[in-house]
Each structure stands twice: as C-alpha cells, then as structure tokens.
PDB file of C-alpha atoms and ligand atoms in Angstrom:
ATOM      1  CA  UNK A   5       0.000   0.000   0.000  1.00  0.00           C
ATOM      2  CA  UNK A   6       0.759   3.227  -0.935  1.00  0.00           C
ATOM      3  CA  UNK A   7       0.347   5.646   2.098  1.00  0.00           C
ATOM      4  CA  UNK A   8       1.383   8.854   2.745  1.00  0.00           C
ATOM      5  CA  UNK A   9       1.025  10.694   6.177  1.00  0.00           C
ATOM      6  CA  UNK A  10      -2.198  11.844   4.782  1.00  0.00           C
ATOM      7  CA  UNK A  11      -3.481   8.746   4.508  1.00  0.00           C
ATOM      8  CA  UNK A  12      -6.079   7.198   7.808  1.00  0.00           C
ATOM      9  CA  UNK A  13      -5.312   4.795   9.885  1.00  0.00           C
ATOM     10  CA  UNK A  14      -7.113   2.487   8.197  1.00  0.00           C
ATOM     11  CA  UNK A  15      -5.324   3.456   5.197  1.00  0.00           C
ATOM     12  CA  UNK A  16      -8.238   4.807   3.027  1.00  0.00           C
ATOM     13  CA  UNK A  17      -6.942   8.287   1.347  1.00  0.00           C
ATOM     14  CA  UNK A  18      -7.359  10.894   3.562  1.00  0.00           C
ATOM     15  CA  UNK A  19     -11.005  12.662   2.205  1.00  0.00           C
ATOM     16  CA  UNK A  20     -11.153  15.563   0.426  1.00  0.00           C
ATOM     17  CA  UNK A  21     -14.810  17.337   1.319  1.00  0.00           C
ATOM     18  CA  UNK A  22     -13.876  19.660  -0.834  1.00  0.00           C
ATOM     19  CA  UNK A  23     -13.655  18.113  -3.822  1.00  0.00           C
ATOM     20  CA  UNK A  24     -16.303  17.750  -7.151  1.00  0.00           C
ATOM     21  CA  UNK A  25     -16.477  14.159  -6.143  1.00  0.00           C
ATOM     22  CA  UNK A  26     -17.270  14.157  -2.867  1.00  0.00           C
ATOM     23  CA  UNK A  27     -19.668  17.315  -3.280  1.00  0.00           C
ATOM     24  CA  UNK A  28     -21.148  15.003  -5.610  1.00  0.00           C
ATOM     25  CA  UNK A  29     -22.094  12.423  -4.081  1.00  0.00           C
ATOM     26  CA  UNK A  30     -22.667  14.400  -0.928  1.00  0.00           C
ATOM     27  CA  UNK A  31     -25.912  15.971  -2.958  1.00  0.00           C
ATOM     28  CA  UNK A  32     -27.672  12.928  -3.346  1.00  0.00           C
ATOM     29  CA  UNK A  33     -26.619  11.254   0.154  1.00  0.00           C
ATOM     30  CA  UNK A  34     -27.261  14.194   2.146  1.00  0.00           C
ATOM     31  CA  UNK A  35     -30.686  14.542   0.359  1.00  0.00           C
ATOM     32  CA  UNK A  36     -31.847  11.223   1.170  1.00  0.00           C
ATOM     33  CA  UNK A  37     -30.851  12.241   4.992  1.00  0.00           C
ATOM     34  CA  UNK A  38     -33.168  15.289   4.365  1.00  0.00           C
ATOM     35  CA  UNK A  39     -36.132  13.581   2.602  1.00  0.00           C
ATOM     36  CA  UNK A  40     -35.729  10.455   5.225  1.00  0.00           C
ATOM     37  CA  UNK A  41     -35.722  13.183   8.474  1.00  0.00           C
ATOM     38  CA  UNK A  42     -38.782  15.009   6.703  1.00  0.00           C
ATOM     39  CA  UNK A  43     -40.835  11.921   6.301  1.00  0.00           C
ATOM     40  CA  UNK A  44     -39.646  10.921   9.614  1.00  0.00           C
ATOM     41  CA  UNK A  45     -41.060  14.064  10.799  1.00  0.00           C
ATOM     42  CA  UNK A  46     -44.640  14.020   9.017  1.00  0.00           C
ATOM     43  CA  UNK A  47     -44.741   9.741   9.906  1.00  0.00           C
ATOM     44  CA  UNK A  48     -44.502  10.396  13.440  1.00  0.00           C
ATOM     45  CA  UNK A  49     -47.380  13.072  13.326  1.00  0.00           C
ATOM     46  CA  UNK A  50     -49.588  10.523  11.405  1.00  0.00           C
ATOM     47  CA  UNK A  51     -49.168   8.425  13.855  1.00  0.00           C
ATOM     48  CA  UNK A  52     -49.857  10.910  17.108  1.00  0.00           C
ATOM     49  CA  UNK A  53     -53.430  11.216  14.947  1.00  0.00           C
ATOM     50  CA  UNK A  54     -53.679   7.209  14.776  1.00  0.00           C
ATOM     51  CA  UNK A  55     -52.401   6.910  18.874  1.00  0.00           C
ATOM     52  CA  UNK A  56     -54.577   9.623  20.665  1.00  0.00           C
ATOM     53  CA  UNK A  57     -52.637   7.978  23.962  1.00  0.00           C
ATOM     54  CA  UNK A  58     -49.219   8.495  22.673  1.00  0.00           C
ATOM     55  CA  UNK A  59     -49.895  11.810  20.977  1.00  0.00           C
ATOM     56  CA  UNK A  60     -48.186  14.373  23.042  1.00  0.00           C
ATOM     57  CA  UNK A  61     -44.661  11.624  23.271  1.00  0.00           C
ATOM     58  CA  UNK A  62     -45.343  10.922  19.203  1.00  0.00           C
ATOM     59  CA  UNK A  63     -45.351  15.083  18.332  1.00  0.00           C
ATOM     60  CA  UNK A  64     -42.089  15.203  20.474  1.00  0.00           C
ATOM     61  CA  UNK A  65     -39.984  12.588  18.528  1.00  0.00           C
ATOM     62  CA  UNK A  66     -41.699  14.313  15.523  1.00  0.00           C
ATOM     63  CA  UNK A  67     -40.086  17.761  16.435  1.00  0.00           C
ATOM     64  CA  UNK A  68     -36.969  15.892  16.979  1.00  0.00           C
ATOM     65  CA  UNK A  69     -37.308  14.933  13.165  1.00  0.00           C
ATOM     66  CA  UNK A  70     -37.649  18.753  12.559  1.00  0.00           C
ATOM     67  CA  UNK A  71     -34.179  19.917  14.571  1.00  0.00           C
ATOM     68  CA  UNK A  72     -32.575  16.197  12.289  1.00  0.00           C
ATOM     69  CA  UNK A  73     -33.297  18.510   8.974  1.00  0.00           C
ATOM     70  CA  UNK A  74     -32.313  21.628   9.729  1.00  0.00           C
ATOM     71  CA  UNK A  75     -29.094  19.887  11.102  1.00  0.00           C
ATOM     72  CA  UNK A  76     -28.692  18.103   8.032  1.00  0.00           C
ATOM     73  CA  UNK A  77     -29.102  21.082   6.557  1.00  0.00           C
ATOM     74  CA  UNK A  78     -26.357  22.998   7.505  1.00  0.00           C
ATOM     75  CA  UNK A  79     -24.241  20.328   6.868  1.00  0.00           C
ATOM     76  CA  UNK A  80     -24.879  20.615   3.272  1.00  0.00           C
ATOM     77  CA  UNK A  81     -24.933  24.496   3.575  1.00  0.00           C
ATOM     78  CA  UNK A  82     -21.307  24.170   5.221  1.00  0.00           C
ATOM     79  CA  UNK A  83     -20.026  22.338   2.218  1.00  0.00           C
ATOM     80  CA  UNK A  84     -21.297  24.772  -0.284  1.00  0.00           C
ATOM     81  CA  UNK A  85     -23.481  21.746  -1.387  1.00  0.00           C
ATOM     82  CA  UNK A  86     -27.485  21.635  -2.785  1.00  0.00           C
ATOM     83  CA  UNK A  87     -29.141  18.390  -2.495  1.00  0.00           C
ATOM     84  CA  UNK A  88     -30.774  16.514  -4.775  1.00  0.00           C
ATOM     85  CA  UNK A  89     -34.331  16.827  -3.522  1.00  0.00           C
ATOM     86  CA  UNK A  90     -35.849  15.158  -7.047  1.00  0.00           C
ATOM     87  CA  UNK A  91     -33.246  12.003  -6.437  1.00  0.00           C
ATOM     88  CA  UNK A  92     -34.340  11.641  -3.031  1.00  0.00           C
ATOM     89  CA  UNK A  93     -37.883  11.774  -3.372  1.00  0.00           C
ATOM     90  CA  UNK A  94     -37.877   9.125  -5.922  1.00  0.00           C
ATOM     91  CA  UNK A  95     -35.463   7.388  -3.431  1.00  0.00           C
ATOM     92  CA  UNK A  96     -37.787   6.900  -0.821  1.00  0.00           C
ATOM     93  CA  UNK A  97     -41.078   6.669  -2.802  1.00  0.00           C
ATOM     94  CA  UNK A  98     -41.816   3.172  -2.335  1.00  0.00           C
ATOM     95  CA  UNK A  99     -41.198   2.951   1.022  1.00  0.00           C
ATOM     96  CA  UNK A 100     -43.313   6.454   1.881  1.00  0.00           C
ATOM     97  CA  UNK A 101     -46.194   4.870  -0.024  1.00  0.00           C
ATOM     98  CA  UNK A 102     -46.313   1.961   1.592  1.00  0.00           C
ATOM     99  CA  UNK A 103     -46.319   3.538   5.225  1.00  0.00           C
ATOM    100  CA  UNK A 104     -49.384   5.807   3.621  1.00  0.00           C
ATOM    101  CA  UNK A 105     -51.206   3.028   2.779  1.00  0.00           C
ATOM    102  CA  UNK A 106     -50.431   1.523   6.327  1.00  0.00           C
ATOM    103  CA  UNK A 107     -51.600   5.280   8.067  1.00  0.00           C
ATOM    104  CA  UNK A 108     -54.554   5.574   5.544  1.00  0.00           C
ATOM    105  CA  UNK A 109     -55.838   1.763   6.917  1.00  0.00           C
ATOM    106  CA  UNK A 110     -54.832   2.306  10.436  1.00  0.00           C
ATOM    107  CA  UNK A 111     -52.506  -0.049  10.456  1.00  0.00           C
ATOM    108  CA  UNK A 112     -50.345   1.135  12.907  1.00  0.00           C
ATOM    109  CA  UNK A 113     -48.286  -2.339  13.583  1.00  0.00           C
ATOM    110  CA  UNK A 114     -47.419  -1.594   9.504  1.00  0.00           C
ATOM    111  CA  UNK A 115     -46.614   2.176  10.718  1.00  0.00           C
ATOM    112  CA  UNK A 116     -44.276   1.717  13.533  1.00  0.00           C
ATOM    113  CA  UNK A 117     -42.222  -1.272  11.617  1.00  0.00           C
ATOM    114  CA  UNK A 118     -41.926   0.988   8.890  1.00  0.00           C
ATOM    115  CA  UNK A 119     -40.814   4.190  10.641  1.00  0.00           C
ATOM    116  CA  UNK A 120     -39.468   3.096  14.148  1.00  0.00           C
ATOM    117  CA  UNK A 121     -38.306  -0.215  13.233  1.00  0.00           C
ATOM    118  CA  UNK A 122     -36.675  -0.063   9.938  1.00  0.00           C
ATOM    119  CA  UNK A 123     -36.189   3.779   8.716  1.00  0.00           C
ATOM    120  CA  UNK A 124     -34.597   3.983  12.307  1.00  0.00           C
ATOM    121  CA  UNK A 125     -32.550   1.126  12.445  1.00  0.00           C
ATOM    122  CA  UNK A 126     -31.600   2.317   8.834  1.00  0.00           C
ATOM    123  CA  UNK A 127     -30.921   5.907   9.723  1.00  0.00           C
ATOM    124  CA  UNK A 128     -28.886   4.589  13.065  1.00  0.00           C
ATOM    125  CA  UNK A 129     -26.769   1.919  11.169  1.00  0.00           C
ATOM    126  CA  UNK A 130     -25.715   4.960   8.034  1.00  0.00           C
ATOM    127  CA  UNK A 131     -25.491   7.583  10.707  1.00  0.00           C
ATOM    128  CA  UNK A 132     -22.817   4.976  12.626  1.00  0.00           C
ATOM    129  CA  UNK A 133     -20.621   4.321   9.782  1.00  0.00           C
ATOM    130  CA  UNK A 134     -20.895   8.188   8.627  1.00  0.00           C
ATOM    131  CA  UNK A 135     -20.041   9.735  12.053  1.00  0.00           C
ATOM    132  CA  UNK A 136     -16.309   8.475  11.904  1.00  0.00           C
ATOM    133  CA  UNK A 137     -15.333   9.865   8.198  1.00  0.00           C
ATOM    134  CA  UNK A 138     -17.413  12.953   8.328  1.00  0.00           C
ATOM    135  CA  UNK A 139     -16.123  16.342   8.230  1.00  0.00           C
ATOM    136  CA  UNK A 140     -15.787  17.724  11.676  1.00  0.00           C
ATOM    137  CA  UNK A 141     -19.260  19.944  11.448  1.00  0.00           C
ATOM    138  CA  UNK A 142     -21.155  17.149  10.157  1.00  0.00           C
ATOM    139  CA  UNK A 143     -19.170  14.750  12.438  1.00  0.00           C
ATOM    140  CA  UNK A 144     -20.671  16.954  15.824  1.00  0.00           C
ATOM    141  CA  UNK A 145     -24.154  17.262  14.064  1.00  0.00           C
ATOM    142  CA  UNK A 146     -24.219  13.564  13.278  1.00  0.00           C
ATOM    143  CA  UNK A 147     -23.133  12.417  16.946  1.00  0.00           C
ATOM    144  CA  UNK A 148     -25.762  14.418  18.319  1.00  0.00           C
ATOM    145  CA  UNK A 149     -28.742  13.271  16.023  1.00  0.00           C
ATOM    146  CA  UNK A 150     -27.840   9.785  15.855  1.00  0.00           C
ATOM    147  CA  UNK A 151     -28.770   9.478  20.126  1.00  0.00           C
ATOM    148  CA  UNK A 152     -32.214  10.573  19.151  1.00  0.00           C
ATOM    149  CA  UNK A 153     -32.697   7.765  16.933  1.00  0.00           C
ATOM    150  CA  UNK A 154     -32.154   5.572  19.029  1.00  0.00           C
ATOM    151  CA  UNK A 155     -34.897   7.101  21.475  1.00  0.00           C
ATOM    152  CA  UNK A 156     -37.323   6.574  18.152  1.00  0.00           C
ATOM    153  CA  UNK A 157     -36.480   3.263  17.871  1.00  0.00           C
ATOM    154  CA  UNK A 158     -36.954   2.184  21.616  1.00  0.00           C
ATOM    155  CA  UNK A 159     -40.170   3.920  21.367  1.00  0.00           C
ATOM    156  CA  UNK A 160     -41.274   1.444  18.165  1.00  0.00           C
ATOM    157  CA  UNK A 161     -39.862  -1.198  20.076  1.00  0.00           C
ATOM    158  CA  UNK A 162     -42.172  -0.400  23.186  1.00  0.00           C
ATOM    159  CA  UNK A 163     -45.249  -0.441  21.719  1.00  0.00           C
ATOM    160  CA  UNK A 164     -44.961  -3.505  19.470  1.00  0.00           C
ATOM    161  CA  UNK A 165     -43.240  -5.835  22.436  1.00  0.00           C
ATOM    162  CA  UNK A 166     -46.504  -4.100  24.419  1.00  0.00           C
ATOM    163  CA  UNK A 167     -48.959  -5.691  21.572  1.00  0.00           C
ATOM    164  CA  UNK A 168     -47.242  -8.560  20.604  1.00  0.00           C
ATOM    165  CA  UNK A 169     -49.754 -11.139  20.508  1.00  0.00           C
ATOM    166  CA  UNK A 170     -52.158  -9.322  18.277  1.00  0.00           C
ATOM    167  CA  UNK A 171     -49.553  -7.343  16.043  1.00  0.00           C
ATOM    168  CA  UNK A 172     -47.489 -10.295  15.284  1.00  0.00           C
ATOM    169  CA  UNK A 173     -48.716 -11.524  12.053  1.00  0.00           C
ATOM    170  CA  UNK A 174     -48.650  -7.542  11.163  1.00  0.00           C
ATOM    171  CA  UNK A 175     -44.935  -7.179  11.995  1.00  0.00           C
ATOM    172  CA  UNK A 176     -43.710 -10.029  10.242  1.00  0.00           C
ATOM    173  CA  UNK A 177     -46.111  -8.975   6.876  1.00  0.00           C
ATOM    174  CA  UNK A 178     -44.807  -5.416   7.374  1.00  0.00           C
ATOM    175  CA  UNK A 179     -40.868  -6.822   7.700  1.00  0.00           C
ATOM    176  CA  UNK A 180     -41.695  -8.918   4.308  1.00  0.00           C
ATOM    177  CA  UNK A 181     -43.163  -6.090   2.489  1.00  0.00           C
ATOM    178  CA  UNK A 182     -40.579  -3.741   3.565  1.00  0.00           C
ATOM    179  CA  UNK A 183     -37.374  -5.180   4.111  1.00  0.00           C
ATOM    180  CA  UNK A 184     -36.690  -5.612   0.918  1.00  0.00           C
ATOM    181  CA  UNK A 185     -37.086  -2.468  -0.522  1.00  0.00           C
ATOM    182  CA  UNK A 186     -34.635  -1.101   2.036  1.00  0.00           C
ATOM    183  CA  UNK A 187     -31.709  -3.580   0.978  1.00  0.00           C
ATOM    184  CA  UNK A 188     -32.656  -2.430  -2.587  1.00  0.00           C
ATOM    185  CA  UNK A 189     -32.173   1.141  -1.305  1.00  0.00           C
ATOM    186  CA  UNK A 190     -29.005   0.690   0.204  1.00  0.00           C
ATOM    187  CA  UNK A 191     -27.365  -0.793  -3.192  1.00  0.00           C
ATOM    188  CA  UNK A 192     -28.862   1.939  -4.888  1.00  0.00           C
ATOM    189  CA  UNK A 193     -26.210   4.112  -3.085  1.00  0.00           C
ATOM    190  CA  UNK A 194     -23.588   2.019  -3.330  1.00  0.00           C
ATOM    191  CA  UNK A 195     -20.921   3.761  -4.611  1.00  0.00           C
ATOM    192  CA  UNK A 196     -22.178   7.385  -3.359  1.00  0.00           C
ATOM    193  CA  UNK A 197     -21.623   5.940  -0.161  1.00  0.00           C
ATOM    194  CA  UNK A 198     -17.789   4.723  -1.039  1.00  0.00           C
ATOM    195  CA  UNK A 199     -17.030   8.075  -2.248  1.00  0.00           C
ATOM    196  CA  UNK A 200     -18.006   8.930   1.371  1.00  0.00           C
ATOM    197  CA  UNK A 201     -16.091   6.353   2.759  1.00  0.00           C
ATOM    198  CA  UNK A 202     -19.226   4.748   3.763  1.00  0.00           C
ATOM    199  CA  UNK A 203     -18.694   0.543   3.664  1.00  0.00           C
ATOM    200  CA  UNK A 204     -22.033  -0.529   2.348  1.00  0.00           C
ATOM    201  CA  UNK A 205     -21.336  -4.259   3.924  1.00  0.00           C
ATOM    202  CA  UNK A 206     -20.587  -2.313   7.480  1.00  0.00           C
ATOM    203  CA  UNK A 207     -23.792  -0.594   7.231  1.00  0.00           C
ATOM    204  CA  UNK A 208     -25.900  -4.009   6.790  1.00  0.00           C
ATOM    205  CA  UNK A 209     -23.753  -5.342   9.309  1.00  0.00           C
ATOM    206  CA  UNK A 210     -24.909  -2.662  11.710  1.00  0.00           C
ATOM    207  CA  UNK A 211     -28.332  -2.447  10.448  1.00  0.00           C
ATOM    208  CA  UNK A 212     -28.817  -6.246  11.416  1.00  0.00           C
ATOM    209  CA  UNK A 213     -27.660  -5.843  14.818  1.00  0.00           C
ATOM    210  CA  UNK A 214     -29.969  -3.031  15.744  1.00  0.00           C
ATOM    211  CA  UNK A 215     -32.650  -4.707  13.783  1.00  0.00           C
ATOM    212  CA  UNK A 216     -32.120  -8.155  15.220  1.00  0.00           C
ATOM    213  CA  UNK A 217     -31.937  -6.879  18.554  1.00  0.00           C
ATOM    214  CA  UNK A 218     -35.227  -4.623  18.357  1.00  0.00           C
ATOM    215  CA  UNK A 219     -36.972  -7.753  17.160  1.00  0.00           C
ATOM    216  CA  UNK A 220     -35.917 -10.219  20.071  1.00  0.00           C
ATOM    217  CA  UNK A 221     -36.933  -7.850  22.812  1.00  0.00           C
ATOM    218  CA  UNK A 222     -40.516  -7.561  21.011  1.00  0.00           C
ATOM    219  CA  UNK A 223     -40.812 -10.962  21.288  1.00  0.00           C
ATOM    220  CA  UNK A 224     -39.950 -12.865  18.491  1.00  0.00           C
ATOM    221  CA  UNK A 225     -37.176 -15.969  18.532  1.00  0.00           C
ATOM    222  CA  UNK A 226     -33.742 -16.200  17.534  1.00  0.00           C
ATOM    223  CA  UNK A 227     -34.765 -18.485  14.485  1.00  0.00           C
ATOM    224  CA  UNK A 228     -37.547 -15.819  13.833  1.00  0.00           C
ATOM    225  CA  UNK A 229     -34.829 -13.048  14.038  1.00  0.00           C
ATOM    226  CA  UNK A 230     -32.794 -14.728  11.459  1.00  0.00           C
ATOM    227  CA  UNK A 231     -35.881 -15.663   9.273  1.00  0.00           C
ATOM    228  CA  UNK A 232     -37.240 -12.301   8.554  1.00  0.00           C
ATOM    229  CA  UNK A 233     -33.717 -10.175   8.892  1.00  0.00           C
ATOM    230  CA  UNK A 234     -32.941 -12.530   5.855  1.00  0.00           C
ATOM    231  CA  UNK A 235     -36.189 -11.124   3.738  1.00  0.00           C
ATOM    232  CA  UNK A 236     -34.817  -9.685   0.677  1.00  0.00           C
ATOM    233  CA  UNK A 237     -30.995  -9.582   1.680  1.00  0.00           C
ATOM    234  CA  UNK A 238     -29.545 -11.820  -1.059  1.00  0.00           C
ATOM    235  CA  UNK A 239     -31.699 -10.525  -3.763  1.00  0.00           C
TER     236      UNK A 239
HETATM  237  O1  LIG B 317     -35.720   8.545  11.788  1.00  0.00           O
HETATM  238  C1  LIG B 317     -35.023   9.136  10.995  1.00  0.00           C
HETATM  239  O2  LIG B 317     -34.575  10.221  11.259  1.00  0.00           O
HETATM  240  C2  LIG B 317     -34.789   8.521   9.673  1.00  0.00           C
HETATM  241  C3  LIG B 317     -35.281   9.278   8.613  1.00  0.00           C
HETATM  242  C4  LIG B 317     -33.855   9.065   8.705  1.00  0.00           C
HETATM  243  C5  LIG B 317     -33.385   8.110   7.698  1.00  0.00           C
HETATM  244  C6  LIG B 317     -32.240   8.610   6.957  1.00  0.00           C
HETATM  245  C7  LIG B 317     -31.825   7.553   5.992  1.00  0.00           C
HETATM  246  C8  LIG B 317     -30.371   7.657   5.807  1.00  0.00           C
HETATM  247  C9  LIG B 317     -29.932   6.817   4.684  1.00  0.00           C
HETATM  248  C10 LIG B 317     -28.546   7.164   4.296  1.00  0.00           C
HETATM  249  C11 LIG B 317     -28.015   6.158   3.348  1.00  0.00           C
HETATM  250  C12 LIG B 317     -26.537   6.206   3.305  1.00  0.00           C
HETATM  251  C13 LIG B 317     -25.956   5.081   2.559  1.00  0.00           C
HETATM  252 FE1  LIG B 318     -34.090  11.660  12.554  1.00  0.00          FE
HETATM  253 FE1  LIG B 319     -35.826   9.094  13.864  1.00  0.00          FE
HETATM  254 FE1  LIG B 320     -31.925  -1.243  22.005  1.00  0.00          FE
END
C-alpha cells in the first residue's frame, strides 16, 4: 500500500470534502438524509393522529425529526453543497407509499415497523458508519442526532413488544413487504456511499444488529430473528 502521512489509519486516502467528487455524491446522500428526516417528521405526526394515547410523546420525537433537517441542513450548507431533492424523493417513494397506505388503513403495527423499526434502524446503522469519516461539522451534528434515533427506535420497540400477541402476524407482513425495498435502497447508493467512505457491507452489518436486537426484545425468537432479517438480503 501506498500511504502517505495523509493517509487514515485504516489506510483509506485521507477525504477531500472539498472536492467535485465528494460534493457530488454528498448531494444525493445528504438529500436522502433530508427527505428520510422530513418523512420521519410528518410519519410520526400521522401516527400521534392514529395513537390519541401516545400523541403528546409521538409530536415530540416528531419535532426531533424537525431539529434532524435543519441539522442536516447545515451540513450541506457548510459544504457549499445543494441536495438533490428530485433524487431523493424518488429514493424513498416506495417505502413512503407503503407507510401511507399503512396510516390511511390504520394499520399502525405496519406504521411503527416501517418508521421506528426499519427507517430507524436504517438511519442509526448509516449515521454509525458516517459519524467516523465525516467532516468535523457534520461529524458533531451527526453524533448528536444519531442518540435521538435511538430514542425513536426504543419507542417502536415499546409499543410492538406491548402488543405482541395481536400485532405479530402484522410485523412479520410489514418486515416482508418492507425489508426488501430497504436492501434495494441501500445498493442503490452504493458507490455514493464509497465516495463517502461509507462501507455498504458495514452498514448491513450494523443495520442487522440493531434490527435483530429490536426484534428479540418484542418478542420474536432467535430463528424468527434470522428468518425475517434474511427477507430480501440476497436478492
Ligand atoms: O428517523 C429518521 O430520522 C430517519 C429518517 C432518517 C433516515 C435517513 C436515511 C439515511 C440513509 C442514508 C443512506 C446512506 C448510505
Ligand atoms: Fe431523525
Ligand atoms: Fe428518527
Ligand atoms: Fe436497544
């Protein structure tokens, strides 16, 4: 290997945020952070309307969505870059249609594995692998954003292991329905990610911990765990 000192530790060249290429692929990534944190945001108000009991917690992680975007924000202001709001909608169409169709039923089992389950463990396993090769703004933004996810998830986690018996056959539909289109998303941005110095396989990796965890506590087995973390992964 080639290194210079301005190589990591790891001995990745050292990143230039400067640079066309990373700008580049920082305006699509970066927008899918935005679009995912403003659906975030309008998901969790849905679902204060569908949970009258858990409205006033629900608007509060839903504000926290809010303070995500602008952070995200002026991350991409800092970097003199503009996001690609038309890539990013298209991005997360298919899963934002699905969770309106859940919300529009009142399904809320569909809801919360959608949102809490697997946008956060999504959002928590990119923001992990981000947080250690971002610039230094985005680097403090990330760190502090990334805690509140995991307060998002627990919440999911809550109210499904709280409901397990009659939301069972709703989680696992919602985890085949859903899970798949997330591992589609993730190749998608493949290689934006590696110009970010963002290891897709590290990101599944951590994905399937927080996921596989989540799901145990709610209730379901080990060989459950491994069946529907599975859904769509190879594909
Ligand atoms: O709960 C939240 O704040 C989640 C909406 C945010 C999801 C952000 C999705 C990030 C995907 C980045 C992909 C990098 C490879
Ligand atoms: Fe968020
Ligand atoms: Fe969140
Ligand atoms: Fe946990």
């Amino acid at each position: 290997m080639n290194r210079t000192d301005e190589s990591t530790a790891a001995g990745a060249p050292a990143l230039d945020y400067r640079s066309e290429t990373y700008r580049d692929a920082y305006s699509r990534i970066n927008a899918i952070v935005l679009e995912g944190e403003r659906e975030a945001c309008a998901n969790y108000l849905a679902l204060a309307e569908l949970l009258p009991d858990h409205a006033d917690a629900l608007k509060k992680l839903s504000a926290m969505e809010n303070r995500h975007f602008k952070g995200f924000q002026s991350c991409a202001r800092n970097l003199e870059v503009t996001p690609d709001d038309e890539f990013a909608r298209r991005y997360f169409a298919g899963l934002d249609a699905n969770f309106q169709r859940a919300a529009a039923s009142g399904d809320i089992a569909a809801c919360m594995v959608i949102q809490a389950l697997i946008i956060e463990c999504f959002a928590i396993a990119a923001y992990n692998i981000y947080i250690p090769v971002a610039d230094p703004f985005a680097r403090r933004v990330t760190e502090g954003v990334v805690k509140d996810e995991y307060t998002h998830l627990n919440f999911g986690q809550q109210w499904l292991k709280d409901h397990f018996e009659a939301v069972r056959p709703g989680i696992e539909q919602a985890n085949a329905q859903n899970l798949p289109i997330v591992w589609r998303m993730l190749g998608e941005v493949e290689d934006d990610a590696a110009t970010l110095q963002m290891d897709k396989e590290a990101i599944v990796e951590d994905f399937l911990i927080q996921y596989g965890e989540a799901l145990s506590d709610i209730g379901f087995t080990t060989r459950d765990v491994m069946k529907m973390s599975a859904r769509g992964l190879a594909a």
